[in-house]
Coordinates of C-alpha atoms and ligand atoms in Angstrom, one line a residue:
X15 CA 13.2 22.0 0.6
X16 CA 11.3 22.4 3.6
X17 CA 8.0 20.3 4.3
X18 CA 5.7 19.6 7.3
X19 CA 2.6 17.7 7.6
X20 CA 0.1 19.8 8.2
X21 CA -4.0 19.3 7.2
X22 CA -5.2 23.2 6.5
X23 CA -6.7 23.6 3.3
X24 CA -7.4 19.5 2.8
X25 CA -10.8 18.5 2.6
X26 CA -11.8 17.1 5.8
X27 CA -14.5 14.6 4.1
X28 CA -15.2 11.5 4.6
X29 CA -17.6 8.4 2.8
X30 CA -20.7 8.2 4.9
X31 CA -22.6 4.7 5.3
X32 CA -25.0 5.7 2.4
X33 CA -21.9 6.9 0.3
X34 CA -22.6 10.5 0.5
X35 CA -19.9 12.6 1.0
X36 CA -19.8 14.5 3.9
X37 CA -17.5 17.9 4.7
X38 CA -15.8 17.3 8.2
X39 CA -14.2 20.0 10.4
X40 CA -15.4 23.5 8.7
X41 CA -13.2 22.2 6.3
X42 CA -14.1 23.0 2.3
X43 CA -14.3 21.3 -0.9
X44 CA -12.5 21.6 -4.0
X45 CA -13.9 19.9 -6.2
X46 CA -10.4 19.6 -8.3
X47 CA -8.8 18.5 -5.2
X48 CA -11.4 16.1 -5.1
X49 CA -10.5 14.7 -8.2
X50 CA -6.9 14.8 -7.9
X51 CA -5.6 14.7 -4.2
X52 CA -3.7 17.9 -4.7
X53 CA -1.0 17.1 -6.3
X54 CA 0.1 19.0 -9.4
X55 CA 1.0 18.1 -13.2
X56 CA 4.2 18.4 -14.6
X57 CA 4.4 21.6 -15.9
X58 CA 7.4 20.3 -18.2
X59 CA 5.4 19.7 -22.2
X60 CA 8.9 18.1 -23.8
X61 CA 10.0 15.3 -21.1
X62 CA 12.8 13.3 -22.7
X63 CA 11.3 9.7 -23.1
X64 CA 11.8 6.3 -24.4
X65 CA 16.2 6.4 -23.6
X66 CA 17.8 2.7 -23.7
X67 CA 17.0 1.7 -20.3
X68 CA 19.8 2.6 -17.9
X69 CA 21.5 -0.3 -15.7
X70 CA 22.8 0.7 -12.5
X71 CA 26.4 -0.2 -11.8
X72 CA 27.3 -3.6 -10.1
X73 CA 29.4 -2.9 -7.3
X74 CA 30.8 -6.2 -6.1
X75 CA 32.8 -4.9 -3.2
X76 CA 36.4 -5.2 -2.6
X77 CA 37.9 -8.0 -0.3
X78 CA 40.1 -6.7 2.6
X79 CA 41.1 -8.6 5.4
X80 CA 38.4 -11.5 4.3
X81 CA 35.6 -8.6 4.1
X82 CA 33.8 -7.2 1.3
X83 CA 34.4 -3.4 1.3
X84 CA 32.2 -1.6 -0.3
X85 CA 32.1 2.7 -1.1
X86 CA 29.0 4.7 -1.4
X87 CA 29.2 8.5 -1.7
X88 CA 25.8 10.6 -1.3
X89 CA 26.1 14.2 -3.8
X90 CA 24.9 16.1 -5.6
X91 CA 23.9 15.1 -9.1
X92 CA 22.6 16.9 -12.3
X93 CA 20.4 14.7 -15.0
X94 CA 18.3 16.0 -18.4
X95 CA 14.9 15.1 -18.3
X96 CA 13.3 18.3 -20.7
X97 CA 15.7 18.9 -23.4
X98 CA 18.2 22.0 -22.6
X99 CA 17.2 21.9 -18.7
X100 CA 19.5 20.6 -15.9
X101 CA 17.5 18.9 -13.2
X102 CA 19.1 19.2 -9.8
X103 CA 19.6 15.3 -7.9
X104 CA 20.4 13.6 -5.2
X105 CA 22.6 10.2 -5.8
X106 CA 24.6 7.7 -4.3
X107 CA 28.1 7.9 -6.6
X108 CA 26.3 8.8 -9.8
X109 CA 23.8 11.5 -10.5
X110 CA 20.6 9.5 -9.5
X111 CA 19.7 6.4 -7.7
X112 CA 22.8 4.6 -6.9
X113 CA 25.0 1.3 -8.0
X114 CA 23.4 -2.2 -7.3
X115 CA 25.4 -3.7 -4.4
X116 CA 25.6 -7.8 -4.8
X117 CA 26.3 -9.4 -1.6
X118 CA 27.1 -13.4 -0.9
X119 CA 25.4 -15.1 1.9
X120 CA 27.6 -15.3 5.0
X121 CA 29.8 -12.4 3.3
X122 CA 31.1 -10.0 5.9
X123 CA 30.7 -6.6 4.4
X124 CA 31.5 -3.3 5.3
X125 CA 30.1 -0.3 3.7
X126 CA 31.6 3.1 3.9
X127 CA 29.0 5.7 3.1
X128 CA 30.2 9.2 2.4
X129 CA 27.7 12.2 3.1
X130 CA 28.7 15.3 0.2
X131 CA 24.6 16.3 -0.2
X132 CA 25.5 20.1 1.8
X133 CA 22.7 18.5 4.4
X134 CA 22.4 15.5 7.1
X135 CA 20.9 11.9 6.3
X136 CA 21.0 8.5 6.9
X137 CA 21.5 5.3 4.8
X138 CA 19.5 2.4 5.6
X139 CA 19.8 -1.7 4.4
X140 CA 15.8 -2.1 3.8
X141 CA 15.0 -6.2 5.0
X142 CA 18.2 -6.8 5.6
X143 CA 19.1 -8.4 9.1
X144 CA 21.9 -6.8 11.5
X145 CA 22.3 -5.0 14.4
X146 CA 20.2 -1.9 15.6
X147 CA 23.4 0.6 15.1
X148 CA 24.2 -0.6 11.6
X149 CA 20.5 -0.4 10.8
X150 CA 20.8 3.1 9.2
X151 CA 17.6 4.5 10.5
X152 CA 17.0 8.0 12.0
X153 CA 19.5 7.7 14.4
X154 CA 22.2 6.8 12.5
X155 CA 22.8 10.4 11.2
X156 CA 25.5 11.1 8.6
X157 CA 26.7 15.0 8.8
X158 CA 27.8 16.2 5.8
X159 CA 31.3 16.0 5.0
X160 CA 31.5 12.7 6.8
X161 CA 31.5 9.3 6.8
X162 CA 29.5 6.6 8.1
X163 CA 30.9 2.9 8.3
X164 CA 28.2 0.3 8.5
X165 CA 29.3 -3.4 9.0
X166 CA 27.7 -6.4 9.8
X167 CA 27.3 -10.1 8.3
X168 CA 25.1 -11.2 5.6
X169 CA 22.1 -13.7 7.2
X170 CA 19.4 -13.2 4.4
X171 CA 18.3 -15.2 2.1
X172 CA 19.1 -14.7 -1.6
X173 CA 16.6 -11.9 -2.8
X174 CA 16.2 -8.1 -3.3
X175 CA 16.5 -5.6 -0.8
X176 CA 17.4 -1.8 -1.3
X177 CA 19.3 0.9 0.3
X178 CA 17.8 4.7 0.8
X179 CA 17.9 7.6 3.4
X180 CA 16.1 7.4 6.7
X181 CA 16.4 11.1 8.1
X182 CA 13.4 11.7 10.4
X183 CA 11.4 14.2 9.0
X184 CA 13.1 13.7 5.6
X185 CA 12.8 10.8 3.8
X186 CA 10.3 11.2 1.7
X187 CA 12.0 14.3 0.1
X188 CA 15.8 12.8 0.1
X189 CA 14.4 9.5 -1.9
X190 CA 12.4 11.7 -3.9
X191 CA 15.3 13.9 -5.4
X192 CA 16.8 10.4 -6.4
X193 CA 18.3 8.9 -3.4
X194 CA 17.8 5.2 -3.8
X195 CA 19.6 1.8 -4.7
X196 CA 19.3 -2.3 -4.7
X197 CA 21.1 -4.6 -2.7
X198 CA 20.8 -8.4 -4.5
X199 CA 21.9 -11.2 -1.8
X200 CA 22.7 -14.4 -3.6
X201 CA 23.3 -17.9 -1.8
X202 CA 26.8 -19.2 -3.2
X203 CA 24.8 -22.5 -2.4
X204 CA 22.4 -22.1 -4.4
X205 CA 22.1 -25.1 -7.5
X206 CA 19.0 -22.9 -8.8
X207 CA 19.3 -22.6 -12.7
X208 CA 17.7 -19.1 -12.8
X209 CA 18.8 -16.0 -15.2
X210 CA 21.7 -14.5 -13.5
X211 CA 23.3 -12.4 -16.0
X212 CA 23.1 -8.7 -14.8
X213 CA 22.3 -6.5 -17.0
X214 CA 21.4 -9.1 -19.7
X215 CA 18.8 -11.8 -18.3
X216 CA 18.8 -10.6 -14.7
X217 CA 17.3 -6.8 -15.1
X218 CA 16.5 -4.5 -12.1
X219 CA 13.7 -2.2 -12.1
X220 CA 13.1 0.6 -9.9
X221 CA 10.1 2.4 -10.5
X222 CA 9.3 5.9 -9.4
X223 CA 7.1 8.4 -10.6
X224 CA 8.5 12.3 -10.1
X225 CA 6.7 16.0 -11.2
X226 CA 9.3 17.2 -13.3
X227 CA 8.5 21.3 -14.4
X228 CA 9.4 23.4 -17.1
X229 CA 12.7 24.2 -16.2
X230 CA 13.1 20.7 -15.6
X231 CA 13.1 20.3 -12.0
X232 CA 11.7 17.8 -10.0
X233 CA 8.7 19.3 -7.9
X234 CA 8.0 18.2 -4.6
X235 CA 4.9 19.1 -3.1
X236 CA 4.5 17.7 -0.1
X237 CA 1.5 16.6 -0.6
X238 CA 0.8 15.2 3.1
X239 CA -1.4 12.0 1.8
X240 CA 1.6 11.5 -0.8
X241 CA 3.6 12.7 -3.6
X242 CA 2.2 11.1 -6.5
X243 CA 3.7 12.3 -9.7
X244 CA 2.6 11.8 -13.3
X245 CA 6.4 11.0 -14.9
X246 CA 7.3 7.1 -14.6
X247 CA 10.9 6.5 -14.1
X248 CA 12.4 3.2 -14.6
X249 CA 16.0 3.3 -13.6
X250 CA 16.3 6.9 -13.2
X251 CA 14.6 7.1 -16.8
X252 CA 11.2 8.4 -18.2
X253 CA 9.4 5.3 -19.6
X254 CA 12.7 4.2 -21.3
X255 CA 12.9 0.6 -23.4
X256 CA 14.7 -2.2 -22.9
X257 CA 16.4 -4.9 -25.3
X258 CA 15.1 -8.1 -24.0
X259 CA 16.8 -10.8 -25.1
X260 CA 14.5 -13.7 -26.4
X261 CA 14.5 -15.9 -23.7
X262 CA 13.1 -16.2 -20.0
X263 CA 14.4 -12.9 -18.0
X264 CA 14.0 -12.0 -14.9
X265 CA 13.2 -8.7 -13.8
X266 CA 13.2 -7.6 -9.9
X267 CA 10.9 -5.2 -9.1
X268 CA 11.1 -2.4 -6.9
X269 CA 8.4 0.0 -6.1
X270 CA 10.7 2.8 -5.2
X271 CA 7.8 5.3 -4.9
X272 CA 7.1 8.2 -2.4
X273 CA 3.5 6.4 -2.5
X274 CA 1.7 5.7 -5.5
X275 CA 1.3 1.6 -6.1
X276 CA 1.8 0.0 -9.2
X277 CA -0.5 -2.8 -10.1
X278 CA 2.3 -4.5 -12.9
X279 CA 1.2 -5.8 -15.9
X280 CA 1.9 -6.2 -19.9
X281 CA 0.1 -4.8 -22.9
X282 CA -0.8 -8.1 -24.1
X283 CA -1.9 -9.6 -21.2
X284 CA 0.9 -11.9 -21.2
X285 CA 1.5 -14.6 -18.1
X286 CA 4.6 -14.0 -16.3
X287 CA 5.9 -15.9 -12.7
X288 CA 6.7 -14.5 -9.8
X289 CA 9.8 -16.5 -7.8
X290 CA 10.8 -14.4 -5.1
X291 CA 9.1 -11.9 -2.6
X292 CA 10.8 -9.2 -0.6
X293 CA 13.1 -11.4 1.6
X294 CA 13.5 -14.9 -0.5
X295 CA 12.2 -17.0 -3.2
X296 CA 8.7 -18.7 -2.9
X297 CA 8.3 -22.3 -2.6
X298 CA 7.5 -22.7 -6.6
X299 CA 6.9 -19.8 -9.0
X300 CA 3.4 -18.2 -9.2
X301 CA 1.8 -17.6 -12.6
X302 CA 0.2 -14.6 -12.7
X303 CA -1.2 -11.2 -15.3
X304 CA -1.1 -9.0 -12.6
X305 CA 1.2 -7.8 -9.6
X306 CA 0.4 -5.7 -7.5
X307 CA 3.3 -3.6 -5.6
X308 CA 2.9 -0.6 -2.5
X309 CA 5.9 1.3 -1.5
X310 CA 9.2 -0.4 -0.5
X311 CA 8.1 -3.9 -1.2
X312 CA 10.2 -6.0 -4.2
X313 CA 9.5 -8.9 -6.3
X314 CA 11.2 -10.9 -8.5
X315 CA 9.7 -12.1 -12.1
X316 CA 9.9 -13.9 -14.8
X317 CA 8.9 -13.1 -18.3
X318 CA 10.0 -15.3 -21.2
X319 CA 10.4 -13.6 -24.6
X320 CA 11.7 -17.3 -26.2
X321 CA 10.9 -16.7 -30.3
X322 CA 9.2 -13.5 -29.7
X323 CA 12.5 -11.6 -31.6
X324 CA 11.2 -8.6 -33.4
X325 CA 8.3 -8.1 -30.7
X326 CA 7.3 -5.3 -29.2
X327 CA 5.3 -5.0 -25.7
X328 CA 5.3 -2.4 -22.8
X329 CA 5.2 -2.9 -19.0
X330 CA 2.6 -1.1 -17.4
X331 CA 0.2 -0.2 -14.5
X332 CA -3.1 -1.3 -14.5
X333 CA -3.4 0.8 -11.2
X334 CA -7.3 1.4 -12.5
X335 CA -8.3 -2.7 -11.7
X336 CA -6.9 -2.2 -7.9
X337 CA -9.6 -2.3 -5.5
X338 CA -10.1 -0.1 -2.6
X339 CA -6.9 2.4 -3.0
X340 CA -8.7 5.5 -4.3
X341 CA -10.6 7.2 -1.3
X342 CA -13.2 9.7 -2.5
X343 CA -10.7 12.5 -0.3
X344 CA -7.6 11.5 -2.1
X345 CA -8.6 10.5 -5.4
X346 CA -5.4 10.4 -7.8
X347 CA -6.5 10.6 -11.9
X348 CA -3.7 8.1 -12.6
X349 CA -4.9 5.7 -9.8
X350 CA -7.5 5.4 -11.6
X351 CA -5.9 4.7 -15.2
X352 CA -3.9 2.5 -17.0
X353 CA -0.5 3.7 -18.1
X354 CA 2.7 2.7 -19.5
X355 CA 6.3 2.5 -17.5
X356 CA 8.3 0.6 -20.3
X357 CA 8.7 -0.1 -23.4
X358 CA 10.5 -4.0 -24.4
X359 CA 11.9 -4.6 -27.7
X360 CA 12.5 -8.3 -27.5
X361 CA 16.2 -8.8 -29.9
X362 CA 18.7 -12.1 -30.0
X363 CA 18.7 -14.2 -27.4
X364 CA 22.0 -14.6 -25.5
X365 CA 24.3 -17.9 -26.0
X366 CA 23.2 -19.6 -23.2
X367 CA 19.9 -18.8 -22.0
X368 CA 18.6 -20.2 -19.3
X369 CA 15.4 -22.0 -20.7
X370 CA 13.3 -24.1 -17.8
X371 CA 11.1 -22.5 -15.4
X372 CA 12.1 -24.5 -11.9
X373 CA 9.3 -26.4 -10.7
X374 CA 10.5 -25.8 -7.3
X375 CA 12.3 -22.7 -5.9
X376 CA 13.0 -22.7 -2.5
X377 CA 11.9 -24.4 1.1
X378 CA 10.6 -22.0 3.5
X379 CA 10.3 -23.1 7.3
X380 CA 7.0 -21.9 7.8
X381 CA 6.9 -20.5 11.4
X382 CA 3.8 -22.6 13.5
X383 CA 1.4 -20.4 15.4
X384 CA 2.1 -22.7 18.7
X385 CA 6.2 -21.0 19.3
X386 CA 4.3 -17.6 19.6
X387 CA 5.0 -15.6 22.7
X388 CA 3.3 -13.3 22.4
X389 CA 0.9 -11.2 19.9
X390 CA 1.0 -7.3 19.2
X391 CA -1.3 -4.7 17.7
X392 CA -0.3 -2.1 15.8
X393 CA -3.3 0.5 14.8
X394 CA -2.7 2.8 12.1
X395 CA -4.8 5.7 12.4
X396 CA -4.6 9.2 10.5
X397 CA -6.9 12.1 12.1
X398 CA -8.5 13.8 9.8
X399 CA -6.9 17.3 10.9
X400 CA -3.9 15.4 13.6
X401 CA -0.9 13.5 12.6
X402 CA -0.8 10.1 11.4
X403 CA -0.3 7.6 14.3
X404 CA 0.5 3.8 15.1
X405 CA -1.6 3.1 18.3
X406 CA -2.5 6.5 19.0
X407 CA 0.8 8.0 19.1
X408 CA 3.1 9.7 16.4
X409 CA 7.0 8.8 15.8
X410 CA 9.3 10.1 18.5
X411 CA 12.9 9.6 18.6
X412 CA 13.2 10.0 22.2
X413 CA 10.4 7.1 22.7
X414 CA 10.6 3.3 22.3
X415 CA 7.1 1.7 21.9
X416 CA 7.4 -2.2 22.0
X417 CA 10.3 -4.1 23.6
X418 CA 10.8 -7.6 22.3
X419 CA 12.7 -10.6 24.1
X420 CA 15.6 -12.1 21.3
X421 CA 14.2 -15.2 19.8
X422 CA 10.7 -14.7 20.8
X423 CA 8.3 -15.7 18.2
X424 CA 5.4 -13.0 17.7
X425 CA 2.7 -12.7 15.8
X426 CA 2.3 -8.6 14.9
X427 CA -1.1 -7.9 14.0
X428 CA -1.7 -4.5 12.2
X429 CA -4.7 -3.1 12.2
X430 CA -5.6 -0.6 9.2
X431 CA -8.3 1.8 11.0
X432 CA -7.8 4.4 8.3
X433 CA -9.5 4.8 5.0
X434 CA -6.0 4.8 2.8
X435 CA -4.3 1.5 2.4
X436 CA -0.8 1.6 4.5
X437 CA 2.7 -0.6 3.3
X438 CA 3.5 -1.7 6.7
X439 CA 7.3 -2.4 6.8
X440 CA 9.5 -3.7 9.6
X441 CA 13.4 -3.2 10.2
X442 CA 15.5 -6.1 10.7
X443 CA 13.5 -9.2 10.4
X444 CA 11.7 -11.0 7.7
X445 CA 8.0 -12.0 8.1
X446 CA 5.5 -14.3 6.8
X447 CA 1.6 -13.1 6.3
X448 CA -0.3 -15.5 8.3
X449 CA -3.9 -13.7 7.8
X450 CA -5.6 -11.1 5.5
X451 CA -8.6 -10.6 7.1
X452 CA -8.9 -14.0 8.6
X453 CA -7.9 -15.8 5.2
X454 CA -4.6 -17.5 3.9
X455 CA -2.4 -14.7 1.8
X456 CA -2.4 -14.6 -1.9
X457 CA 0.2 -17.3 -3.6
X458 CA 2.1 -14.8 -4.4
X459 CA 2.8 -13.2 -1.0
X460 CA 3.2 -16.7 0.6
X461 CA 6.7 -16.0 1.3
X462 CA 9.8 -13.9 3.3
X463 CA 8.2 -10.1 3.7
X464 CA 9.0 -7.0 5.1
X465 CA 6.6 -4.9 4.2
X466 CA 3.0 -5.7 3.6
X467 CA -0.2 -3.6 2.2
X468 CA -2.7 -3.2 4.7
X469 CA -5.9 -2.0 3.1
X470 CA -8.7 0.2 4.3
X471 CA -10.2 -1.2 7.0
X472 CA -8.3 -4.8 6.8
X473 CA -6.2 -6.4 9.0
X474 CA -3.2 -8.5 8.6
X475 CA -1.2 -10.7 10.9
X476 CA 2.3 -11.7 10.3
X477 CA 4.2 -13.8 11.9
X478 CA 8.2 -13.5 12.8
X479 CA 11.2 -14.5 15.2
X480 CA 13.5 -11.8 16.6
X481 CA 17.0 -13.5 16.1
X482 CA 20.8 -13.1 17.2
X483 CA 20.9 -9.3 17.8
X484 CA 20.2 -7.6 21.0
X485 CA 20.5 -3.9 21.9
X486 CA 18.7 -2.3 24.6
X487 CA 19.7 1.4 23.5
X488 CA 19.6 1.1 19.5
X489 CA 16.3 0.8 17.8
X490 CA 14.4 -0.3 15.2
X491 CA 11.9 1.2 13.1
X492 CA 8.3 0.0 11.9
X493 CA 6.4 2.3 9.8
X494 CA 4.2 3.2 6.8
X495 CA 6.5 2.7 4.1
X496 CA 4.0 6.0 2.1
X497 CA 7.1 7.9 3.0
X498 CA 5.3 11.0 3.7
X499 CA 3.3 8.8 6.5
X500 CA 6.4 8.0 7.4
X501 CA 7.1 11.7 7.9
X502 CA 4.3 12.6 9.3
X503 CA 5.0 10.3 12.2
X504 CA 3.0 7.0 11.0
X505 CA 6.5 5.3 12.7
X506 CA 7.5 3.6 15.8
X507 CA 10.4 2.2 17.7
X508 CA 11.4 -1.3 19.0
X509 CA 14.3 -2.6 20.6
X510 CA 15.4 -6.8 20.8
X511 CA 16.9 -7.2 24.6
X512 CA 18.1 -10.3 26.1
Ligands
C2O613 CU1 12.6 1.2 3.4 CU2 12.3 2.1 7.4 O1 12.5 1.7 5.4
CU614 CU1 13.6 -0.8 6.2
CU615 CU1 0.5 5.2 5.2

């Protein structure tokens, strides 16, 4: 498993003004490259679809000394995926993805992560809040045969937030062979009647799409604008189906993708709501048919199935109705389709089902332009035969790129000056959209964020407070959450000081 970014053989083209296509660099066309950004089909005819969808463990934690413990163990793993054929994984205690951690507002936890993979990584606690060194980024490396023990105390609000490796240089491939896992905060204050039965009413989904070959291994190209494949996991499983009881169920999302984005949806158009965003619940749910979701970012729904026992109806991408992701160089077939990811068979409803959608959800202190301190750009730029860069410079370890004052307000403006939309995504803080080009956010991304889709061209301001932790020596990341951007250096360093 070796991978650099590197441009030879891409088509150097880009869109004229007129829309004519125009080869850049000496570089040459092919015209199937043009048509499918270079990455290949599965080779694999038999793939094993439509399992019971699988539920990842609940690991709850174990109290010692008033502290939730908590064990996670990186290995090797094997899974089936083309009948007969062992397909070689990466997994956190199982043999892909890993156990759902649920953590308690104001819990102190302390995770003990075991590397066994043969090969270094990191672990890192995507949006959650905590200091620098117990971040989990690149510098937090994990040797094999060793063990890491991140601690810190839980500020967030209740929502979804994930876990997955952060090697520099690596990331893309150790999430790709299966690396990944959810974290669910709840608020023991919370008086919210939503579904909270795991497992039952209260269903994660991770979605990921993988190449999986004839002899049933997954293939990673390293395709340096993305590995897209053509094989939707949910779970860990190929387009598996779920028993949904009849009754309102919540489902939180996870795009757990290298880099394709999922534009959620159901085969009969149903409405659904969506109550939380990456970092907390919205003000009031948001009706909606369609959702769209880049790379890292989560969201939490509701669908209710009430007297629909005996239905059938599939989740699915309507990835063809997204504007503006599919540049002429890096055209993906199934970017421009409609596909399935799961199928729901809608059976009893439980004994107590939760059966009113809240009018209200959740009060979010909305941060006022006026406490800003001070305003950043961030330029994301990806030469056409160079690296991929934030402000003109690619990721190094050895470099810290913005220094920030603890409890500064700041308004981060990101510019997109590329023609492929970028998941911006920063560590340690949540964030709220301010501006999409000038206007309000969607309802539906009016709340806590850590990672937000900047499109072609657009710009997007967020707005955020630094808060509690300082560390003049220990970074944090912000980055392209495409994790081969990521990769490919579209990543920078801050540090909070006092
Ligand atoms: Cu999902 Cu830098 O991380
Ligand atoms: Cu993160
Ligand atoms: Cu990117």
């Amino acid at each position: 498993m070796t991978k650099r970014f590197h441009m030879s053989r891409r088509t150097f083209l880009k869109v004229a003004a007129g829309g004519a296509v125009v080869v850049l660099g000496g570089g040459y066309l092919f015209r199937d490259q043009f048509l499918n950004d270079g990455n290949p089909s599965s080779t694999a005819t038999d793939v094993i679809r439509g399992q019971r969808l699988p539920i990842p463990d609940l690991l709850t934690g174990t109290e010692i000394d008033g502290k939730q413990v908590y064990d996670l163990t990186m290995q090797q793993g094997s899974m089936v995926y083309v009948p007969g054929k062992q397909t070689a994984t990466f997994a956190y205690n199982g043999n892909i993805l890993g156990p759902t951690l649920l953590m308690h507002k104001g819990d102190e936890v302390v995770i003990n992560v075991t590397n066994q993979l043969g090969e270094p990584t990191t672990t890192h606690w995507h949006g959650i809040h905590l200091p620098a060194i117990m971040d989990g980024g690149p510098h937090q490396i994990i040797d094999d045969g060793s063990t890491w023990q991140a601690q810190y105390t839980i500020m967030n609000e209740e929502a979804t937030f994930w876990y997955h490796p952060h090697l520099e240089g690596m990331t893309a491939e150790h999430v790709y062979a299966g690396l990944a896992g959810l974290l669910i905060v709840k608020d023991p204050q919370s008086e919210l009647a939503l579904p909270d039965q795991y497992g039952s009413d209260d269903i994660p989904l991770i979605v990921q799409d993988k190449i999986i070959d004839a002899d049933g291994s997954f293939n990673y190209p390293g395709t340096n604008f993305g590995v897209k494949g053509d094989q939707f996991l949910v779970n860990g499983a190929v387009t598996p189906v779920f028993d949904a009881p009849a009754q309102l169920v919540r489902f939180r999302l996870l795009n757990g993708s290298n880099a394709r984005f999922y534009n959620f949806g159901f085969s009969d158009d149903r409405q659904f709501h969506q109550i939380g965003t990456d970092g907390g619940l919205l003000e009031r749910p948001v009706p909606m048919t369609r959702l769209r979701l880049s790379n890292g970012e989560r969201a939490e729904i509701l669908v209710d199935f009430s007297g629909q026992q005996g239905s059938q109806v599939r989740l699915m991408s309507f990835s063809s109705e997204l504007d503006g992701i599919n540049p002429v160089y890096n055209s993906n077939a199934l970017d421009n389709s409609t596909f399935d990811l799961m199928t729901i068979d809608v059976v009893s409803a439980t004994a107590n089902p939760t059966t009113d959608l809240p009018a209200s959800l959740a009060t979010i202190s909305r941060i006022e332009e006026d406490q800003v301190s001070r305003t950043r750009s961030f330029e994301l730029e990806m030469g056409f035969s160079g690296p991929m860069t934030i402000n003109g410079v690619s990721m190094d370890m050895d470099r810290i790129d913005q220094t920030v004052k603890v409890d500064d307000t700041e308004i981060w403006e990101v510019v997109n000056s590329s023609d492929m939309p970028h998941p911006f995504h920063v560590h340690d803080i949540q964030f709220l959209v301010l501006t999409r080009d000038g206007s309000p956010p969607a309802d539906n991304e009016a709340g806590w964020k850590d990672t937000v889709l900047v499109m072609p061209r657009e710009t997007v301001r967020i707005i955020t407070r630094f808060s509690d932790y300082t560390d003049p020596d220990h970074p944090y990341m912000f980055h392209c959450h495409i994790l081969e951007h990521e990769d490919a250096g579209m990543m920078g360093q801050f540090v909070v000081v006092a």
